[in-house]
Amino acid sequence: MNICYNPIMNQKSNMKTFITEETGRLDKVLAQQLDVSRNQIEKLIKEELVIVNGKYVTKPSFKLIEGDEIGYTFKEAEKRAPVDVDFDVEVLYEDDYLLVVNKPSGLVVHPAPSVKEATLVDWLVKKGISLSTISGEERHGIVHRIDKETTGALVIAKDNKTHEKLSKQLQDKSMGRYYLALIDHPLKEDVVVDKPIGRNPKNRLKMDVVAHGKEAKTAFRKLLTSEYNVELITAKLFTGRTHQIRVHLNTLGRHILGDDLYGFKSKRDKIPRVYLHAYLLYLIHPATGETMEFTAPLFEDMDSYTKKYFNTQEVNEKLEPKALKAVFGM
């Protein structure tokens, strides 16, 4: 049976209902009604958050007929054990719909069973910031992630409608980021790496280029090369795989300074983290339709290292948003 009675669902105060005026698949009808993706609707259905005529449905393909009453709600947050949030995060922009922050190194974006320390989501909750719930109970507001050691611009959605619109922008590439990285050997030339990425079968901590991995494409551009064999580069992602920039650089025999997981040979006391930074974020405001850009200043450690090996004026010229986009022909 695909339909079961669930009295708890009818007691939810935030349950919203409507009468369908068409016949068709439940996921298709509900996606059109809410103006969200069918993938998100499928999650709601499988998590028993959708009812039809007072009974919840667990199959996205369930056939509706005209006049059926559909009820739906978004998943409520599960309470996490209190954690001590003893840090602050720089806010680059905030309005009623979204928040853009400059994530520091060492900060995990959202909770997970293996994460015991405070996360960015914990900081958001402590600040009392309204967050979307469409990504699940532990990832409120998080539209896209940044690795723990990576720094830079991150956008957070304050409501489900904003979250959905920003997620669509990630898919159609109208939202994205330009990264900065310091690498151990100069690139031979500007290059685009288009190789699939999946979990490394021999080391579960690493990702790798694998035959049956997910599509992954990264464009790398040279910015400045120092006499000490260190190079400042920029990278643009066309997909969003875990460790994508690091893995694709590794295929070129290059590594980000501090990234000993993928092969950089250094003492961690000298370069304590991966020098990778999401510098420029662009998106279309989900409410106003305005094209917006945000630049996230380099943190002191990476900034100091950059100034040590490169001319400050040249760095500033290369990092001017128009100049940075120009190297990609944007």
Short mmCIF file of C-alpha atoms in Angstrom, two decimals:
data_model
loop_
_atom_site.label_atom_id
_atom_site.label_comp_id
_atom_site.label_asym_id
_atom_site.label_seq_id
_atom_site.Cartn_x
_atom_site.Cartn_y
_atom_site.Cartn_z
CA MET A 1 0.00 0.00 0.00
CA ASN A 2 1.29 3.45 -0.88
CA ILE A 3 -1.24 5.36 1.23
CA CYS A 4 -1.42 5.18 5.04
CA TYR A 5 -3.37 7.16 7.59
CA ASN A 6 -1.28 9.48 9.72
CA PRO A 7 -3.30 11.39 12.33
CA ILE A 8 -0.25 13.36 13.47
CA MET A 9 -0.01 15.07 10.09
CA ASN A 10 -3.51 16.51 10.42
CA GLN A 11 -2.58 18.04 13.77
CA LYS A 12 0.35 20.05 12.45
CA SER A 13 -0.45 23.72 12.84
CA ASN A 14 1.72 24.68 9.88
CA MET A 15 0.06 22.25 7.45
CA LYS A 16 -1.06 24.01 4.29
CA THR A 17 -3.70 22.54 1.98
CA PHE A 18 -5.14 23.16 -1.47
CA ILE A 19 -7.58 21.47 -3.84
CA THR A 20 -6.01 20.31 -7.07
CA GLU A 21 -7.70 21.36 -10.29
CA GLU A 22 -5.87 18.85 -12.46
CA THR A 23 -5.09 15.17 -12.84
CA GLY A 24 -1.54 13.89 -12.78
CA ARG A 25 1.45 12.76 -10.70
CA LEU A 26 1.59 14.05 -7.14
CA ASP A 27 5.19 15.26 -7.39
CA LYS A 28 4.53 17.16 -10.62
CA VAL A 29 1.34 18.81 -9.39
CA LEU A 30 2.85 19.81 -6.04
CA ALA A 31 6.07 21.11 -7.64
CA GLN A 32 4.01 23.37 -9.90
CA GLN A 33 1.83 24.55 -7.02
CA LEU A 34 4.82 25.46 -4.82
CA ASP A 35 7.10 26.53 -7.67
CA VAL A 36 9.92 24.30 -6.42
CA SER A 37 11.89 21.44 -7.96
CA ARG A 38 10.49 17.93 -8.16
CA ASN A 39 13.57 16.68 -6.30
CA GLN A 40 12.60 18.77 -3.29
CA ILE A 41 9.01 17.56 -3.51
CA GLU A 42 10.21 13.97 -3.68
CA LYS A 43 12.07 14.52 -0.40
CA LEU A 44 8.93 15.90 1.25
CA ILE A 45 6.88 12.92 0.07
CA LYS A 46 9.41 10.31 1.19
CA GLU A 47 9.70 11.98 4.60
CA GLU A 48 5.91 11.64 5.03
CA LEU A 49 5.25 15.36 4.90
CA VAL A 50 2.55 15.23 2.21
CA ILE A 51 -1.05 14.03 2.55
CA VAL A 52 -3.81 13.44 0.04
CA ASN A 53 -7.40 13.49 1.29
CA GLY A 54 -6.26 13.09 4.90
CA LYS A 55 -3.81 10.24 4.27
CA TYR A 56 -0.10 10.55 3.67
CA VAL A 57 1.43 9.31 0.43
CA THR A 58 4.93 7.82 0.16
CA LYS A 59 5.12 7.47 -3.62
CA PRO A 60 5.92 10.55 -5.77
CA SER A 61 4.16 9.01 -8.79
CA PHE A 62 0.82 8.67 -6.96
CA LYS A 63 -1.97 9.68 -9.36
CA LEU A 64 -4.13 12.62 -8.39
CA ILE A 65 -7.55 13.44 -9.79
CA GLU A 66 -9.26 16.79 -9.94
CA GLY A 67 -10.76 17.73 -6.56
CA ASP A 68 -8.22 15.88 -4.38
CA GLU A 69 -7.15 17.79 -1.27
CA ILE A 70 -3.37 17.97 -0.86
CA GLY A 71 -1.67 18.97 2.38
CA TYR A 72 2.02 19.62 2.86
CA THR A 73 4.49 20.97 5.38
CA PHE A 74 8.24 21.43 5.55
CA LYS A 75 10.34 19.40 7.94
CA GLU A 76 10.78 20.90 11.36
CA ALA A 77 14.17 21.22 12.98
CA GLU A 78 15.36 18.50 15.31
CA LYS A 79 16.85 19.77 18.53
CA ARG A 80 20.62 19.44 18.69
CA ALA A 81 22.47 19.18 21.97
CA PRO A 82 23.64 22.69 22.97
CA VAL A 83 27.14 23.60 21.83
CA ASP A 84 29.28 26.54 22.87
CA VAL A 85 29.45 29.13 20.08
CA ASP A 86 32.40 31.30 21.09
CA PHE A 87 33.20 32.88 17.73
CA ASP A 88 31.76 35.40 15.32
CA VAL A 89 31.54 35.41 11.52
CA GLU A 90 31.92 38.42 9.24
CA VAL A 91 28.67 39.37 7.52
CA LEU A 92 29.22 40.76 4.03
CA TYR A 93 25.54 41.41 3.26
CA GLU A 94 22.13 40.82 4.81
CA ASP A 95 18.51 41.57 3.99
CA ASP A 96 15.13 39.92 4.67
CA TYR A 97 15.81 37.12 2.18
CA LEU A 98 19.45 36.13 2.37
CA LEU A 99 22.74 36.49 4.18
CA VAL A 100 26.27 36.43 2.75
CA VAL A 101 29.15 35.66 5.12
CA ASN A 102 32.92 35.32 4.89
CA LYS A 103 33.51 31.85 6.34
CA PRO A 104 36.75 31.45 8.30
CA SER A 105 39.03 28.43 8.13
CA GLY A 106 38.36 25.58 10.53
CA LEU A 107 34.61 26.20 10.68
CA VAL A 108 32.35 23.34 9.55
CA VAL A 109 29.29 24.62 7.69
CA HIS A 110 26.59 22.36 9.15
CA PRO A 111 26.25 19.67 11.84
CA ALA A 112 26.83 15.98 11.12
CA PRO A 113 27.09 12.89 13.35
CA SER A 114 30.90 13.14 13.32
CA VAL A 115 30.97 16.89 14.06
CA LYS A 116 31.06 17.73 17.76
CA GLU A 117 32.17 21.36 17.59
CA ALA A 118 29.99 24.37 16.85
CA THR A 119 29.21 24.93 13.17
CA LEU A 120 28.16 27.85 11.02
CA VAL A 121 24.55 26.72 11.38
CA ASP A 122 24.93 26.80 15.18
CA TRP A 123 26.21 30.38 14.91
CA LEU A 124 23.24 31.33 12.73
CA VAL A 125 20.80 29.80 15.20
CA LYS A 126 22.48 31.56 18.12
CA LYS A 127 22.19 34.87 16.26
CA GLY A 128 18.47 34.26 15.91
CA ILE A 129 18.62 34.46 12.11
CA SER A 130 15.59 33.04 10.31
CA LEU A 131 16.62 30.14 8.08
CA SER A 132 15.10 27.99 5.36
CA THR A 133 14.28 24.38 6.25
CA ILE A 134 14.11 22.78 2.83
CA SER A 135 17.55 21.13 3.04
CA GLY A 136 16.67 19.19 6.19
CA GLU A 137 16.94 19.59 9.91
CA GLU A 138 20.71 20.04 10.12
CA ARG A 139 21.37 22.18 7.05
CA HIS A 140 19.01 25.09 7.56
CA GLY A 141 19.62 27.88 5.09
CA ILE A 142 22.68 26.23 3.53
CA VAL A 143 22.43 26.51 -0.24
CA HIS A 144 26.04 25.50 -0.98
CA ARG A 145 28.98 24.34 1.13
CA ILE A 146 32.63 25.23 1.60
CA ASP A 147 35.12 22.70 2.98
CA LYS A 148 36.17 23.10 6.60
CA GLU A 149 39.62 24.56 5.84
CA THR A 150 38.49 26.63 2.85
CA THR A 151 37.49 30.24 3.47
CA GLY A 152 35.31 32.76 1.72
CA ALA A 153 31.89 33.84 0.52
CA LEU A 154 28.87 31.72 1.38
CA VAL A 155 25.21 32.58 0.84
CA ILE A 156 22.49 31.53 3.29
CA ALA A 157 18.76 31.49 2.51
CA LYS A 158 16.33 32.80 5.12
CA ASP A 159 13.21 31.11 3.73
CA ASN A 160 12.28 28.15 1.54
CA LYS A 161 11.28 30.18 -1.49
CA THR A 162 14.64 31.99 -1.49
CA HIS A 163 16.43 28.67 -1.01
CA GLU A 164 14.69 27.13 -4.02
CA LYS A 165 15.43 30.10 -6.27
CA LEU A 166 19.10 30.16 -5.28
CA SER A 167 19.37 26.39 -5.80
CA LYS A 168 17.98 26.81 -9.31
CA GLN A 169 20.61 29.48 -9.95
CA LEU A 170 23.33 27.01 -8.96
CA GLN A 171 21.93 24.58 -11.51
CA ASP A 172 21.60 27.05 -14.37
CA LYS A 173 24.95 28.72 -13.49
CA SER A 174 23.46 32.19 -12.91
CA MET A 175 25.00 31.95 -9.41
CA GLY A 176 28.61 31.01 -8.81
CA ARG A 177 31.97 31.83 -7.26
CA TYR A 178 35.50 32.65 -8.34
CA TYR A 179 38.13 31.08 -6.08
CA LEU A 180 41.67 32.16 -5.31
CA ALA A 181 44.42 29.66 -4.52
CA LEU A 182 48.14 29.69 -3.86
CA ILE A 183 49.79 26.66 -5.48
CA ASP A 184 53.20 25.01 -5.12
CA HIS A 185 54.27 25.13 -8.80
CA PRO A 186 53.09 27.42 -11.62
CA LEU A 187 50.61 26.07 -14.14
CA LYS A 188 52.06 25.57 -17.60
CA GLU A 189 49.09 27.45 -19.06
CA ASP A 190 45.48 28.39 -18.45
CA VAL A 191 43.49 25.17 -18.54
CA VAL A 192 40.04 23.62 -18.15
CA VAL A 193 39.88 20.23 -16.42
CA ASP A 194 36.79 18.17 -17.25
CA LYS A 195 37.12 14.86 -15.40
CA PRO A 196 34.59 12.92 -13.26
CA ILE A 197 35.07 12.87 -9.49
CA GLY A 198 34.09 10.24 -6.94
CA ARG A 199 35.26 8.78 -3.64
CA ASN A 200 38.83 7.45 -3.65
CA PRO A 201 38.44 3.66 -3.29
CA LYS A 202 41.64 3.36 -1.25
CA ASN A 203 41.22 6.38 1.04
CA ARG A 204 37.72 7.40 2.17
CA LEU A 205 38.99 10.81 3.25
CA LYS A 206 39.90 11.70 -0.33
CA MET A 207 38.08 12.22 -3.59
CA ASP A 208 39.64 11.28 -6.92
CA VAL A 209 39.10 11.19 -10.66
CA VAL A 210 37.26 7.89 -11.17
CA ALA A 211 35.69 6.33 -14.25
CA HIS A 212 32.15 6.28 -12.89
CA GLY A 213 32.32 9.48 -10.84
CA LYS A 214 30.06 12.51 -11.17
CA GLU A 215 30.70 15.06 -13.89
CA ALA A 216 33.16 17.73 -12.75
CA LYS A 217 34.56 20.70 -14.64
CA THR A 218 36.93 23.43 -13.42
CA ALA A 219 38.61 26.32 -15.25
CA PHE A 220 41.99 27.49 -13.95
CA ARG A 221 43.63 30.81 -14.83
CA LYS A 222 47.13 32.04 -13.95
CA LEU A 223 47.25 35.40 -12.15
CA LEU A 224 50.73 36.04 -10.68
CA THR A 225 53.89 33.95 -10.42
CA SER A 226 56.61 34.65 -7.85
CA GLU A 227 60.31 34.00 -8.18
CA TYR A 228 59.96 31.43 -5.38
CA ASN A 229 57.89 29.08 -7.59
CA VAL A 230 54.62 29.97 -5.87
CA GLU A 231 51.70 31.00 -8.07
CA LEU A 232 48.44 32.82 -7.39
CA ILE A 233 45.66 31.38 -9.54
CA THR A 234 41.91 31.73 -9.83
CA ALA A 235 39.42 28.93 -10.43
CA LYS A 236 35.84 28.87 -11.62
CA LEU A 237 33.60 25.88 -10.95
CA PHE A 238 31.09 24.61 -13.49
CA THR A 239 30.02 21.85 -11.10
CA GLY A 240 30.16 21.55 -7.33
CA ARG A 241 31.84 18.32 -6.29
CA THR A 242 33.56 17.75 -2.95
CA HIS A 243 37.23 18.84 -3.07
CA GLN A 244 36.80 19.56 -6.79
CA ILE A 245 39.47 22.24 -7.16
CA ARG A 246 41.97 20.24 -5.11
CA VAL A 247 41.36 17.01 -7.04
CA HIS A 248 41.56 18.64 -10.46
CA LEU A 249 44.77 20.47 -9.53
CA ASN A 250 46.21 17.15 -8.41
CA THR A 251 45.63 15.74 -11.90
CA LEU A 252 47.87 18.55 -13.17
CA GLY A 253 50.60 17.71 -10.67
CA ARG A 254 49.86 20.90 -8.72
CA HIS A 255 48.71 21.36 -5.13
CA ILE A 256 47.36 24.18 -3.02
CA LEU A 257 49.74 25.35 -0.31
CA GLY A 258 48.86 23.59 2.93
CA ASP A 259 46.93 20.79 1.23
CA ASP A 260 48.89 17.80 2.42
CA LEU A 261 45.86 15.52 1.90
CA TYR A 262 46.36 15.76 -1.85
CA GLY A 263 50.12 15.88 -1.95
CA PHE A 264 51.55 19.24 -0.92
CA LYS A 265 54.73 18.54 1.05
CA SER A 266 55.09 21.06 3.85
CA LYS A 267 55.32 21.47 7.57
CA ARG A 268 51.90 22.24 8.95
CA ASP A 269 53.40 24.62 11.49
CA LYS A 270 54.41 26.89 8.60
CA ILE A 271 51.26 26.64 6.48
CA PRO A 272 48.54 25.43 8.85
CA ARG A 273 45.64 25.18 6.42
CA VAL A 274 44.67 25.00 2.75
CA TYR A 275 45.14 28.38 1.07
CA LEU A 276 41.92 28.25 -0.95
CA HIS A 277 39.43 31.13 -0.76
CA ALA A 278 36.00 31.73 -2.34
CA TYR A 279 36.67 35.34 -3.25
CA LEU A 280 33.89 36.57 -5.54
CA LEU A 281 30.26 35.44 -5.31
CA TYR A 282 27.65 36.46 -7.85
CA LEU A 283 23.91 35.79 -7.90
CA ILE A 284 20.55 37.20 -8.92
CA HIS A 285 18.58 38.47 -5.95
CA PRO A 286 15.61 36.07 -5.60
CA ALA A 287 13.15 38.84 -4.73
CA THR A 288 14.29 41.88 -6.72
CA GLY A 289 15.90 40.21 -9.74
CA GLU A 290 18.98 42.42 -9.28
CA THR A 291 22.36 41.00 -10.28
CA MET A 292 24.61 41.18 -7.23
CA GLU A 293 28.31 40.58 -6.53
CA PHE A 294 30.10 40.14 -3.20
CA THR A 295 33.84 40.01 -2.59
CA ALA A 296 35.15 38.31 0.54
CA PRO A 297 38.44 39.78 1.82
CA LEU A 298 41.30 37.34 2.29
CA PHE A 299 41.90 36.28 5.88
CA GLU A 300 45.08 37.48 7.56
CA ASP A 301 47.11 34.29 7.12
CA MET A 302 46.54 33.94 3.37
CA ASP A 303 46.70 37.70 2.87
CA SER A 304 50.08 37.94 4.62
CA TYR A 305 51.50 35.05 2.64
CA THR A 306 50.28 36.61 -0.63
CA LYS A 307 51.85 39.97 0.21
CA LYS A 308 55.09 38.24 1.15
CA TYR A 309 55.54 36.64 -2.26
CA PHE A 310 53.79 39.08 -4.61
CA ASN A 311 53.68 42.82 -5.23
CA THR A 312 50.71 44.23 -3.33
CA GLN A 313 49.72 46.65 -6.10
CA GLU A 314 49.75 43.87 -8.69
CA VAL A 315 47.66 41.65 -6.43
CA ASN A 316 45.08 44.40 -5.92
CA GLU A 317 44.87 44.98 -9.67
CA LYS A 318 44.37 41.28 -10.40
CA LEU A 319 41.71 40.92 -7.70
CA GLU A 320 39.59 43.81 -8.91
CA PRO A 321 36.27 42.06 -9.78
CA LYS A 322 36.15 43.26 -13.41
CA ALA A 323 39.74 42.20 -13.99
CA LEU A 324 39.18 38.80 -12.35
CA LYS A 325 36.11 38.05 -14.47
CA ALA A 326 37.92 39.25 -17.58
CA VAL A 327 40.45 36.42 -17.38
CA PHE A 328 37.54 34.04 -17.95
CA GLY A 329 36.15 36.16 -20.74
CA MET A 330 33.23 37.27 -18.59
#
